[in-house]
PDB file of C-alpha atoms in Angstrom:
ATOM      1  CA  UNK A   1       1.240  16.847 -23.502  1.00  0.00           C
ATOM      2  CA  UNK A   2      -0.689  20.139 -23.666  1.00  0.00           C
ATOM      3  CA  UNK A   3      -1.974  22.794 -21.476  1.00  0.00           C
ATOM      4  CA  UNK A   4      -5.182  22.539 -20.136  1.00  0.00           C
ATOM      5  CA  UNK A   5      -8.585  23.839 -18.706  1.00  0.00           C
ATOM      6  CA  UNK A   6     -11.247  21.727 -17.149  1.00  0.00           C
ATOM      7  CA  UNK A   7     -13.331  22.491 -21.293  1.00  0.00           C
ATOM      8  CA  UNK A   8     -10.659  21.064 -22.865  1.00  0.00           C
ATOM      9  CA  UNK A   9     -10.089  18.000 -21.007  1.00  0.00           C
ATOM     10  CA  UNK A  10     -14.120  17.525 -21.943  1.00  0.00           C
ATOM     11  CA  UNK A  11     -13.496  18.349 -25.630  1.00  0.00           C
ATOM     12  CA  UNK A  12     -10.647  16.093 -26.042  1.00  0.00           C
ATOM     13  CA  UNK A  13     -12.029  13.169 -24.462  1.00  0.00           C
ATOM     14  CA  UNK A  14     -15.025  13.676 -27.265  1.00  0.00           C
ATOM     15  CA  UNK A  15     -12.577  13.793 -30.277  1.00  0.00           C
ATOM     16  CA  UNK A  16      -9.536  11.587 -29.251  1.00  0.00           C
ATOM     17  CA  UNK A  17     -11.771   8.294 -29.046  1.00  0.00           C
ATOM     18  CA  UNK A  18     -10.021   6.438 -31.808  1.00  0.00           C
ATOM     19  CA  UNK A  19      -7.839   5.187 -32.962  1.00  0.00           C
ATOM     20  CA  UNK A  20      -6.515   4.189 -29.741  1.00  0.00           C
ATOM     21  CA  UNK A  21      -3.545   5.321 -28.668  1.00  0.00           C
ATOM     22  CA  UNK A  22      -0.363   2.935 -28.013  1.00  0.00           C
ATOM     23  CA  UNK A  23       0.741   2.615 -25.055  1.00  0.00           C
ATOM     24  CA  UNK A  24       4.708   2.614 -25.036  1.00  0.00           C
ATOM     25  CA  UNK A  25       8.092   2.687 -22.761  1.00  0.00           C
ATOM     26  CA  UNK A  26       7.865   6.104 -20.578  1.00  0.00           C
ATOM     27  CA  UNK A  27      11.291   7.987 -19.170  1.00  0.00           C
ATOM     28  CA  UNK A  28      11.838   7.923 -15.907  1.00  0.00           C
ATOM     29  CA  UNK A  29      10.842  11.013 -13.950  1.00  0.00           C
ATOM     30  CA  UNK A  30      13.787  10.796 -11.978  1.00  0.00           C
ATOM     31  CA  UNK A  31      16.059  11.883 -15.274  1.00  0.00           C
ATOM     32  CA  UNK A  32      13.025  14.312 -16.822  1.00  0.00           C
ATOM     33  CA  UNK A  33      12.062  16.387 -14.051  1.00  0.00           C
ATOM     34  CA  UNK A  34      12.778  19.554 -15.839  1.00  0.00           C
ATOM     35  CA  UNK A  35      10.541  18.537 -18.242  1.00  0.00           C
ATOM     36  CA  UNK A  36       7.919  17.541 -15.842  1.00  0.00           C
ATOM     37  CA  UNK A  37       8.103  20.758 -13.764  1.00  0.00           C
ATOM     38  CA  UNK A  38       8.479  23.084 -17.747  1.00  0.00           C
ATOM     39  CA  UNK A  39       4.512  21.213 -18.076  1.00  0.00           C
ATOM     40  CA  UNK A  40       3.814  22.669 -14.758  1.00  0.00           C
ATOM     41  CA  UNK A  41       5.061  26.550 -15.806  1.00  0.00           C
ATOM     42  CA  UNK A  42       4.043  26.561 -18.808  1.00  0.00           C
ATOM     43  CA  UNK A  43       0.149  25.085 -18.342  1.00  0.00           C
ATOM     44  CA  UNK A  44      -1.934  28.264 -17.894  1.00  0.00           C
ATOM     45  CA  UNK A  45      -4.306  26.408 -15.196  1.00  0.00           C
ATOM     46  CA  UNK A  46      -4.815  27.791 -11.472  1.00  0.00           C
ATOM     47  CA  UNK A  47      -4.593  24.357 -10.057  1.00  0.00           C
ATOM     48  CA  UNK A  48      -3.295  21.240 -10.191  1.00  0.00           C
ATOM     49  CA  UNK A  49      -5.914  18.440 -10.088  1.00  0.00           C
ATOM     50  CA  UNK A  50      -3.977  15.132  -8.780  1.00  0.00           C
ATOM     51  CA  UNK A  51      -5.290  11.888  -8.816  1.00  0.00           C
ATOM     52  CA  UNK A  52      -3.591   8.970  -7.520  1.00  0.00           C
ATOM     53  CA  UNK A  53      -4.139   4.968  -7.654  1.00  0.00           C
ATOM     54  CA  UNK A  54      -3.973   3.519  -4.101  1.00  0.00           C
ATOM     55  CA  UNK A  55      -2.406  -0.265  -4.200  1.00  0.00           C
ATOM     56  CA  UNK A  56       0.572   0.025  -6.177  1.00  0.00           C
ATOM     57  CA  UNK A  57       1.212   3.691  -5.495  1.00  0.00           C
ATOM     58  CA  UNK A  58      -0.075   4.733  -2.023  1.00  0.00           C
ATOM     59  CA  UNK A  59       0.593   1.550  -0.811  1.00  0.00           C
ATOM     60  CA  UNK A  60       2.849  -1.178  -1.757  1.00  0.00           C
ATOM     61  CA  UNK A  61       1.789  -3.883  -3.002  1.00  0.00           C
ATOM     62  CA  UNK A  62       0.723  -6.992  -0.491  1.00  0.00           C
ATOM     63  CA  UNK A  63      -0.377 -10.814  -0.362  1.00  0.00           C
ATOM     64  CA  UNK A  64      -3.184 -10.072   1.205  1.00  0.00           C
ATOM     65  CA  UNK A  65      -5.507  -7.199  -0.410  1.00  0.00           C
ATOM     66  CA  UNK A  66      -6.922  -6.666   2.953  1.00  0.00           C
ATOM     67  CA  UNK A  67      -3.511  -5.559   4.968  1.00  0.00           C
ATOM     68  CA  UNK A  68      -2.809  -2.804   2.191  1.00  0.00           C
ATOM     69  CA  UNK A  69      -1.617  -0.018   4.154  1.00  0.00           C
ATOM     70  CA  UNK A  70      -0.482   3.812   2.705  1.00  0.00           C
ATOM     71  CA  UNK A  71       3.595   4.019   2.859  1.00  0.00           C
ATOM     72  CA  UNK A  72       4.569   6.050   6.877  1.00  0.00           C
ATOM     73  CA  UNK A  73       4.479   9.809   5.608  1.00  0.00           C
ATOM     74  CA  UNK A  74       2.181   9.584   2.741  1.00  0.00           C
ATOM     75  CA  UNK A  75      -1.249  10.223   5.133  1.00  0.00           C
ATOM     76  CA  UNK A  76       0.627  13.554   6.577  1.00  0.00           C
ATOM     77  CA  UNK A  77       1.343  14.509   2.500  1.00  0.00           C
ATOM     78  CA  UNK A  78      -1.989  14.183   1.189  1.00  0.00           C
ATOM     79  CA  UNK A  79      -3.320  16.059   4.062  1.00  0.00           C
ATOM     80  CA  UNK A  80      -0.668  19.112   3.084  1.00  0.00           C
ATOM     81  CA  UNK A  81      -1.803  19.044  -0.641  1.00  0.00           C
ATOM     82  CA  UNK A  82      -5.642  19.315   0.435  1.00  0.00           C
ATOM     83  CA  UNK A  83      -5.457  21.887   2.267  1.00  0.00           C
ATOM     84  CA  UNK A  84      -3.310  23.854  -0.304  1.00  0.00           C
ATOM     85  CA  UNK A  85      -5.105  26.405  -2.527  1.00  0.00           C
ATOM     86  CA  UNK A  86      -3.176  25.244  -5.772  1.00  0.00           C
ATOM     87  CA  UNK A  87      -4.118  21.157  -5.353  1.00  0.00           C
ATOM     88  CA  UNK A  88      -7.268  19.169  -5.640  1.00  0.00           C
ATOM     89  CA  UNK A  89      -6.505  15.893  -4.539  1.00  0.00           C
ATOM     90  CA  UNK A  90      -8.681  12.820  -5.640  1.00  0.00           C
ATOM     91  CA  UNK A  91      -7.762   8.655  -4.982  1.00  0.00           C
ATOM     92  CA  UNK A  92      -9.395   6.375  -7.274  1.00  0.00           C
ATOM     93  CA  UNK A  93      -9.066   3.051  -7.414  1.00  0.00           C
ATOM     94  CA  UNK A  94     -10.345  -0.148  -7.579  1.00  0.00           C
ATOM     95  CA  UNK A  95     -11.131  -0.836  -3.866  1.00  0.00           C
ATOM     96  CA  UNK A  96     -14.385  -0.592  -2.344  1.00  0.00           C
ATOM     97  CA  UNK A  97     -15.411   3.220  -1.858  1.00  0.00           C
ATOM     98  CA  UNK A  98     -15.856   2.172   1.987  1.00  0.00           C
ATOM     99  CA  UNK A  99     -12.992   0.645   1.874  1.00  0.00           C
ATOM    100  CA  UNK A 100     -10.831   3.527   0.356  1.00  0.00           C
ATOM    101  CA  UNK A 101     -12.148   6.001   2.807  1.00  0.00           C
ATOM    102  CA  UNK A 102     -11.412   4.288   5.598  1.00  0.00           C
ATOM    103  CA  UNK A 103      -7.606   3.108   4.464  1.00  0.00           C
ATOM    104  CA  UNK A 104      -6.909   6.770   3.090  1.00  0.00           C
ATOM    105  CA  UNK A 105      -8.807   8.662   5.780  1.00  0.00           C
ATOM    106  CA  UNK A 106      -7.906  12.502   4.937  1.00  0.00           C
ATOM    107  CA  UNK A 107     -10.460  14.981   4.672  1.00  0.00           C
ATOM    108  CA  UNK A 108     -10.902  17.188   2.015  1.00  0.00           C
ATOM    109  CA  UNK A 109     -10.001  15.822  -0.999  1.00  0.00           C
ATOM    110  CA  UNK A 110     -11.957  13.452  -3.406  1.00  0.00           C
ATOM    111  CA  UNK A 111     -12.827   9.766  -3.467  1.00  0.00           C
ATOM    112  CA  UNK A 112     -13.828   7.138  -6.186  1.00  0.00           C
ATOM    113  CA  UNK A 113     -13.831   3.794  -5.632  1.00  0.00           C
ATOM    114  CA  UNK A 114     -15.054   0.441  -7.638  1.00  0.00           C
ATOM    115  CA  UNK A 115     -12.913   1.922 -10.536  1.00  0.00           C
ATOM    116  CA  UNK A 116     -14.995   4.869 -10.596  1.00  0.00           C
ATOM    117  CA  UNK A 117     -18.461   3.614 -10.199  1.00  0.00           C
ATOM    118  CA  UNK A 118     -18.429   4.625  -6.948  1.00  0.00           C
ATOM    119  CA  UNK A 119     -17.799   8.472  -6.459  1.00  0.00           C
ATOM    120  CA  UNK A 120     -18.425  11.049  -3.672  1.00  0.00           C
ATOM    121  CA  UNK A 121     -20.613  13.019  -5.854  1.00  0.00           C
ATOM    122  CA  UNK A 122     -23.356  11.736  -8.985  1.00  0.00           C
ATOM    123  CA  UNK A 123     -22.432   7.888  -9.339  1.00  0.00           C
ATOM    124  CA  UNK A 124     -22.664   6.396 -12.111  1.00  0.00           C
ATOM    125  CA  UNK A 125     -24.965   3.532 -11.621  1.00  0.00           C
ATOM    126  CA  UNK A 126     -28.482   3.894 -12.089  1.00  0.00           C
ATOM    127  CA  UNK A 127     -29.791   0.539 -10.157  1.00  0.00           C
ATOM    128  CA  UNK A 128     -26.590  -0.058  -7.833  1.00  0.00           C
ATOM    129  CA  UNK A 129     -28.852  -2.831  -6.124  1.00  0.00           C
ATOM    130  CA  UNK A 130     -29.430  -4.453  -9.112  1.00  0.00           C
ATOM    131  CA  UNK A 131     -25.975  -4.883  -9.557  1.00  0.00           C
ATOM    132  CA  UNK A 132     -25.055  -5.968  -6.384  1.00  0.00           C
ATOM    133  CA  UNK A 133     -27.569  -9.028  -6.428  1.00  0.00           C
ATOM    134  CA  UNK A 134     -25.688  -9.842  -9.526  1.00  0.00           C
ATOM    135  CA  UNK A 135     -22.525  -9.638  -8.366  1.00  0.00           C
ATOM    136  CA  UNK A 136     -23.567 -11.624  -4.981  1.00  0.00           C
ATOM    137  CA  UNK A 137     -24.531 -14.471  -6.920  1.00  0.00           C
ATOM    138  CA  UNK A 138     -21.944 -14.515  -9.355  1.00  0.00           C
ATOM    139  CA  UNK A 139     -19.463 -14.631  -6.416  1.00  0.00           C
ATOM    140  CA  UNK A 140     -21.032 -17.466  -5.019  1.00  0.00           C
ATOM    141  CA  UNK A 141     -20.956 -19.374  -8.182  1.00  0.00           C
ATOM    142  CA  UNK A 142     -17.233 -18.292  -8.445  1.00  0.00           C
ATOM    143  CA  UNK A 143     -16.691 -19.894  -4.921  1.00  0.00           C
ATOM    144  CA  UNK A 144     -18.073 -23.154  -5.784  1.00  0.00           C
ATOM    145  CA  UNK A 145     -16.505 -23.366  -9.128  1.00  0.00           C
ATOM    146  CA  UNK A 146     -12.726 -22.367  -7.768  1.00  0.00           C
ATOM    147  CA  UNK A 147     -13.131 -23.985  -4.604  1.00  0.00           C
ATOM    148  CA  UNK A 148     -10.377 -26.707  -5.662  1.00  0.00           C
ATOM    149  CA  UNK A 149      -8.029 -23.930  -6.501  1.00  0.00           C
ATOM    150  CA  UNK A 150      -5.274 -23.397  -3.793  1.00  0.00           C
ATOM    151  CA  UNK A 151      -4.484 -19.339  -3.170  1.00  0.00           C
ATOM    152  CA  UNK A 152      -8.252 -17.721  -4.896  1.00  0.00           C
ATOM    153  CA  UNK A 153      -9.657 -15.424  -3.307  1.00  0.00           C
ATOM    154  CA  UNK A 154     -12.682 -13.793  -4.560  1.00  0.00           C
ATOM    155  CA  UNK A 155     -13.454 -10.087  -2.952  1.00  0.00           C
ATOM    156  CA  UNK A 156     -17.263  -9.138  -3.223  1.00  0.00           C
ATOM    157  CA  UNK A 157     -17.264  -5.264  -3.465  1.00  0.00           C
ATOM    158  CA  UNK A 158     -20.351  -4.956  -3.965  1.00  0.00           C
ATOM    159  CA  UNK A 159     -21.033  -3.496  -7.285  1.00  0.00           C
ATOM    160  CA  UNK A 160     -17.952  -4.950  -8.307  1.00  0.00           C
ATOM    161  CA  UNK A 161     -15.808  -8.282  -7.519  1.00  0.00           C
ATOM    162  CA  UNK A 162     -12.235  -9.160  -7.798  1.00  0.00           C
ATOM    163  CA  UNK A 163     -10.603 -12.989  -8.401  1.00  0.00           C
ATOM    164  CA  UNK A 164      -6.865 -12.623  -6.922  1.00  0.00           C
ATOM    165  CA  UNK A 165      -5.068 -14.718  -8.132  1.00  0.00           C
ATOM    166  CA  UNK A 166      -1.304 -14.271  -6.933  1.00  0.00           C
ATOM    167  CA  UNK A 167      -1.016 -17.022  -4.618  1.00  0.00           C
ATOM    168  CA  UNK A 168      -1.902 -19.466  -7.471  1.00  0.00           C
ATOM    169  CA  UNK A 169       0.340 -21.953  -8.656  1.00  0.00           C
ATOM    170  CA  UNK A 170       0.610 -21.780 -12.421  1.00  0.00           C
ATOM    171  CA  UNK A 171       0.888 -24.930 -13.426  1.00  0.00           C
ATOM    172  CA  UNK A 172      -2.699 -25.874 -14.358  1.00  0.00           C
ATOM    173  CA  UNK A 173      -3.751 -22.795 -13.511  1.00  0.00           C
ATOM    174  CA  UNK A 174      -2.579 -20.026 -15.721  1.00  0.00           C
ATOM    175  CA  UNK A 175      -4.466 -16.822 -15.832  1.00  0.00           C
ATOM    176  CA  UNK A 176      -5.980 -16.973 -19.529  1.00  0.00           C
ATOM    177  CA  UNK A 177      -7.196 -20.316 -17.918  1.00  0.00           C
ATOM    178  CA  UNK A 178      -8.649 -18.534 -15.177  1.00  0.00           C
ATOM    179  CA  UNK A 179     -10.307 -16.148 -17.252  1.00  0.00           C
ATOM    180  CA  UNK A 180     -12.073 -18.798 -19.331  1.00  0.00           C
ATOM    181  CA  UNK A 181     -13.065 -20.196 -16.462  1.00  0.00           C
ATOM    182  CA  UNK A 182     -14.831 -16.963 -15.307  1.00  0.00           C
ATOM    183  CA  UNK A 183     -15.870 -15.564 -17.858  1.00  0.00           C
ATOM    184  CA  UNK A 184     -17.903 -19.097 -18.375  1.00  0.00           C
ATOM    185  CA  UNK A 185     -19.948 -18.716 -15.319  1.00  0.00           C
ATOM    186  CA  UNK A 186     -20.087 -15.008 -16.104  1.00  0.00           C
ATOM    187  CA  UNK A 187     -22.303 -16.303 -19.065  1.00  0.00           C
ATOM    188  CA  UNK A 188     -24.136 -19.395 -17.393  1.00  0.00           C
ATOM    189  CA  UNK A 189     -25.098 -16.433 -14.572  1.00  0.00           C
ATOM    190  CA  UNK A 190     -26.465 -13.591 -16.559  1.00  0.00           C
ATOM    191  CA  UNK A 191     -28.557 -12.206 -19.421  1.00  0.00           C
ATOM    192  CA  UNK A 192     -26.750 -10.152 -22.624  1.00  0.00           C
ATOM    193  CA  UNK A 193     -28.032  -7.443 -21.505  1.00  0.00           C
ATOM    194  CA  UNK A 194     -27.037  -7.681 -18.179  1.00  0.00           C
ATOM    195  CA  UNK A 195     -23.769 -10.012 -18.603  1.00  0.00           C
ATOM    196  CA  UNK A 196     -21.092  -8.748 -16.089  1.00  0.00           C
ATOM    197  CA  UNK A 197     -17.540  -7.209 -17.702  1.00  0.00           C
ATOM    198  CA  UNK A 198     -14.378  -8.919 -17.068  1.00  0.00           C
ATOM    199  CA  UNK A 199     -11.078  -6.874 -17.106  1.00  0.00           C
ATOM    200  CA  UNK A 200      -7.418  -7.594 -15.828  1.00  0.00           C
ATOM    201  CA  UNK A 201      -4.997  -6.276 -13.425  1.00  0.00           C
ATOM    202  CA  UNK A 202      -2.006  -7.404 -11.936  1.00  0.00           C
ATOM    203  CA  UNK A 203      -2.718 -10.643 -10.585  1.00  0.00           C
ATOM    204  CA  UNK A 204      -6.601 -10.271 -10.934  1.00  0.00           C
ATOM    205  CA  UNK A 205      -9.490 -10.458 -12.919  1.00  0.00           C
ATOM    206  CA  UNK A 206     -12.189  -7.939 -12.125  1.00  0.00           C
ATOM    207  CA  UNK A 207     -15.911  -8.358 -12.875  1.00  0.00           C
ATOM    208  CA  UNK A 208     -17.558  -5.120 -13.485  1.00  0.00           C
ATOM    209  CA  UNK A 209     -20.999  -4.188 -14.096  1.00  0.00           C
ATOM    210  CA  UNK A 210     -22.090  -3.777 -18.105  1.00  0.00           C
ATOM    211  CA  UNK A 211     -21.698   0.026 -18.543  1.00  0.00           C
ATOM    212  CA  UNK A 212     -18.934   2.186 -20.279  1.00  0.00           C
ATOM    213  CA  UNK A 213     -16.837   3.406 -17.136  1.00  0.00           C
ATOM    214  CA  UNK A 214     -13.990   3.745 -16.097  1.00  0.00           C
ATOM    215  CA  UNK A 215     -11.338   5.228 -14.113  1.00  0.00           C
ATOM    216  CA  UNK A 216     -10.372   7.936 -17.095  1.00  0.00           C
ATOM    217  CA  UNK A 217     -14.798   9.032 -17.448  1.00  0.00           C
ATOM    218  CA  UNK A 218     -14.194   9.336 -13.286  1.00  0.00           C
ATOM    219  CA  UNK A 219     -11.004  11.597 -13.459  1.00  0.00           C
ATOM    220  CA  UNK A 220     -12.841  13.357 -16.546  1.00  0.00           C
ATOM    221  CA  UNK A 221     -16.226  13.723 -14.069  1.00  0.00           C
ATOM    222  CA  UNK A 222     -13.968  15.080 -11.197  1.00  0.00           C
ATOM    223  CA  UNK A 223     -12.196  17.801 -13.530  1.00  0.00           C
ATOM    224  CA  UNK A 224     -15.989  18.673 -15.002  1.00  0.00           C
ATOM    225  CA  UNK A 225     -16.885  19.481 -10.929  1.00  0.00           C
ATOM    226  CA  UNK A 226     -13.721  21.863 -10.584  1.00  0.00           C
ATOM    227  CA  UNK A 227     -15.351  25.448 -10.452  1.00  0.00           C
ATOM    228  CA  UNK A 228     -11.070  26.807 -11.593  1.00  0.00           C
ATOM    229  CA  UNK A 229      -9.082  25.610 -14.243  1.00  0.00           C
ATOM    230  CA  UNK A 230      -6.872  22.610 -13.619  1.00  0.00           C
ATOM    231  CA  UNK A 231      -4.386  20.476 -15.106  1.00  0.00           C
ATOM    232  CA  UNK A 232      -4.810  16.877 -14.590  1.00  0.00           C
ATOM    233  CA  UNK A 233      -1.848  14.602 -13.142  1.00  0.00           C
ATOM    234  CA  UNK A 234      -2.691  11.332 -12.377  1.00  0.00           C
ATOM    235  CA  UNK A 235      -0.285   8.507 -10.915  1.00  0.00           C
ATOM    236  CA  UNK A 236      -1.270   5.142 -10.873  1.00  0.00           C
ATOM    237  CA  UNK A 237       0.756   1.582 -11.733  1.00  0.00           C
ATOM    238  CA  UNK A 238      -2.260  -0.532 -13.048  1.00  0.00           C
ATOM    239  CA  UNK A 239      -3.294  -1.611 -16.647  1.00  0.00           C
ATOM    240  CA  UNK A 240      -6.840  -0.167 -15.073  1.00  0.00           C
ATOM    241  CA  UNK A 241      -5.339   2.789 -14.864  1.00  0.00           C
ATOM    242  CA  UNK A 242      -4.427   3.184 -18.444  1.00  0.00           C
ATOM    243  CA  UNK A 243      -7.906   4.695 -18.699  1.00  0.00           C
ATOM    244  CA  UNK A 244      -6.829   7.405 -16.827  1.00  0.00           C
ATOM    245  CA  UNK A 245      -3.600   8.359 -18.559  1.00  0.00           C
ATOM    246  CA  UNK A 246      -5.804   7.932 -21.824  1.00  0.00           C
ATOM    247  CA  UNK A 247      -6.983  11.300 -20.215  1.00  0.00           C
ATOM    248  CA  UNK A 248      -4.074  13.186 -19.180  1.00  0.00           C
ATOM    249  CA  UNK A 249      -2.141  11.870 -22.193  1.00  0.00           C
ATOM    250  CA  UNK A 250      -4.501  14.936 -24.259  1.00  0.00           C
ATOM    251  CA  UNK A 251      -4.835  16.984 -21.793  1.00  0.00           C
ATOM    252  CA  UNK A 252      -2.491  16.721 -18.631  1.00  0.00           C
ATOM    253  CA  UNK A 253       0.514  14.598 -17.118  1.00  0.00           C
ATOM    254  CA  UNK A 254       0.540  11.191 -16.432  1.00  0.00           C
ATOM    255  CA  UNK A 255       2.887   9.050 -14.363  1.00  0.00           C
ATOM    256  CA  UNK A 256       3.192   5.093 -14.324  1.00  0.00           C
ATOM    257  CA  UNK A 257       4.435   3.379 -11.710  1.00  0.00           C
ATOM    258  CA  UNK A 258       6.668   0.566 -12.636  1.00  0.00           C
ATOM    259  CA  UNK A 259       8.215  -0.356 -15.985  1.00  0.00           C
ATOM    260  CA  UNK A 260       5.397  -1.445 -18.530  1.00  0.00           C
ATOM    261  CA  UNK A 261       4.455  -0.285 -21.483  1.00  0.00           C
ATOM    262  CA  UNK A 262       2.414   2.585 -21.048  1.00  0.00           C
ATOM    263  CA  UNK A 263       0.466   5.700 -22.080  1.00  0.00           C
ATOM    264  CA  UNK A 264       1.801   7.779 -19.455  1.00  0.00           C
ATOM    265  CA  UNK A 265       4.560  10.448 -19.894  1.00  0.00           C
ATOM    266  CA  UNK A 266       6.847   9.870 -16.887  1.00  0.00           C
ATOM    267  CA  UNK A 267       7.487   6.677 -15.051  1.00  0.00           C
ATOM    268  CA  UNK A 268       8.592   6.216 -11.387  1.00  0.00           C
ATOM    269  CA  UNK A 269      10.245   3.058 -10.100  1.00  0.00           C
ATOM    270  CA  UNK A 270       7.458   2.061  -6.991  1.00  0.00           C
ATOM    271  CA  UNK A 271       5.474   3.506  -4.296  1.00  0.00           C
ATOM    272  CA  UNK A 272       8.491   4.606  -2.864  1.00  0.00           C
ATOM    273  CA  UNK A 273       9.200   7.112  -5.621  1.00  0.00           C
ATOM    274  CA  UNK A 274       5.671   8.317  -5.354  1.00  0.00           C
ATOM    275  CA  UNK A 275       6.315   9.262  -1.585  1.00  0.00           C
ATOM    276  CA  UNK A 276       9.372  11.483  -2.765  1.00  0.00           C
ATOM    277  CA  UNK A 277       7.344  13.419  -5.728  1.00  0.00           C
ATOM    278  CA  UNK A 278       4.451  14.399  -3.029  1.00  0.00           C
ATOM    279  CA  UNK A 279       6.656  16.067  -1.183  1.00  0.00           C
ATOM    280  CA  UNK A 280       8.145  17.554  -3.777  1.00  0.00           C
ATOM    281  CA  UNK A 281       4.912  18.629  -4.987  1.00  0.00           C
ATOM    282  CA  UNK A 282       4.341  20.023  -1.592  1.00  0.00           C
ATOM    283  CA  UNK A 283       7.305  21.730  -1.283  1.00  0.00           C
ATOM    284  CA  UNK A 284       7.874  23.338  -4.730  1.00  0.00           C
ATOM    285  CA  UNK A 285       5.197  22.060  -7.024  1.00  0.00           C
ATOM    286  CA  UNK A 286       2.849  24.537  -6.108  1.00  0.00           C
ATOM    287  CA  UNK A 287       5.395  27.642  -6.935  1.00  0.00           C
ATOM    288  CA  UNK A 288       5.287  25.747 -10.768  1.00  0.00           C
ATOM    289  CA  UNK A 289       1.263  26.930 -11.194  1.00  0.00           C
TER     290      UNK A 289
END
């Protein structure tokens, strides 16, 4: 981990490309946290920038995608780190930006949603309608094509689309057969040049439109925006967030929730944990910077 300013979080993204890093087991916070709060001392930034992964770290995760719900306390936290003068707060995640707004619901701090093709400020997308006929009529070949499969369910974000998958019985239906099955009316649906991306979560395959972005070029865009210096931490249990700890790894801290392999520094045990380093963060982290 180094030190960093909102420059050299651009400069290392440029030159740390490749090769990739490996993503290996993290400590647990819980037995490093004079470690985590020496980073905080020692960075010579005026702020901490935090971004944080909703399902999985706000919110536990559920069944059903659509009853996701932030842990009691954690809507009351975020609102105390936003309105600090040492915190920039940002959620960015895979849900809907809609979606994420209205589930989060605290003013003043940042929002990206569709893993960062959707952001409060300069989107990504050039034709976002294009897109969303696309992904409209992919999803409706999807739901014809799974329709036999008990426990699917396909989510149409609109520039974006999930396949959940948890409530699947395996047998038959394993997820690299899933994929296959996708990605193959993926192909029968679009043009090369337009041809959807497919990328995995837990329990889901994601189809994403055919540009390089990601949640680490939307934490990177965020941290541009900052008119002080920062240093990045992001939190975040997903293998889509990897992208973003690919970030912080250079240039920041990074925290995985949960026990896989990772390129994050720190790992916490669940969403639980998270609740209990916010307030931390709100009661001491701020006399670290």
């Amino acid at each position: 981990m180094t030190n960093s300013t909102n420059d050299s979080v651009a400069d290392t993204a440029q030159t740390n490309r490749s090769p990739a890093p490996t993503p290996t087991p993290a400590p647990l916070l819980c037995k490093r946290k004079d470690r985590f709060r020496h980073c905080l001392e020692t960075s010579d930034a005026e702020r901490l920038f935090l971004g944080l992964d909703f399902d999985g770290t706000l919110a536990p995760h559920v069944d059903d995608p659509t009853s996701a719900a932030m842990r009691s306390g954690n809507h009351k936290l975020l609102e105390r780190l936003a309105a600090h003068p040492k915190f920039t707060v940002a959620v960015i995640s895979g849900r809907e930006l809609a979606d994420l707004r209205s589930r989060v619901d605290v003013d003043g701090i940042r929002y990206a949603g569709n893993h960062g093709l959707e952001m409060d400020t300069n989107p990504p997308l050039e034709s976002p309608d294009s897109v969303r006929s696309t992904i409209g009529r992919v999803c409706g070949m999807l739901e014809r094509e799974l329709a036999s499969i008990d426990g699917v369910q396909i989510e149409n974000k609109g520039i974006t689309a999930s396949v959940h998958y948890r409530d699947v019985e395996t047998d038959g239906h394993e997820p690299e057969q899933l994929y296959q099955l996708i990605d193959a009316v993926v192909s029968d649906a679009t043009t090369d040049d337009g041809k959807l991306r497919l990328t995995t979560g837990h329990d889901v395959i994601e189809l994403r439109p055919p540009i390089d972005w990601d949640k680490g070029r939307a934490l990177r865009q965020f941290i541009d925006e900052e008119t002080a210096s920062v240093i990045p931490l992001f939190i975040g249990d997903d293998t889509t967030d990897e992208d973003a700890f690919s970030v912080t790894r250079t240039a920041g801290i990074g925290i995985h929730v949960g026990t896989a392999e990772t390129l994050a520094d720190f790992q916490v045990s669940g969403p639980a944990a998270v609740s209990e380093l916010l307030e931390w963060l709100c009661e001491t982290g701020s006399e670290c910077l």
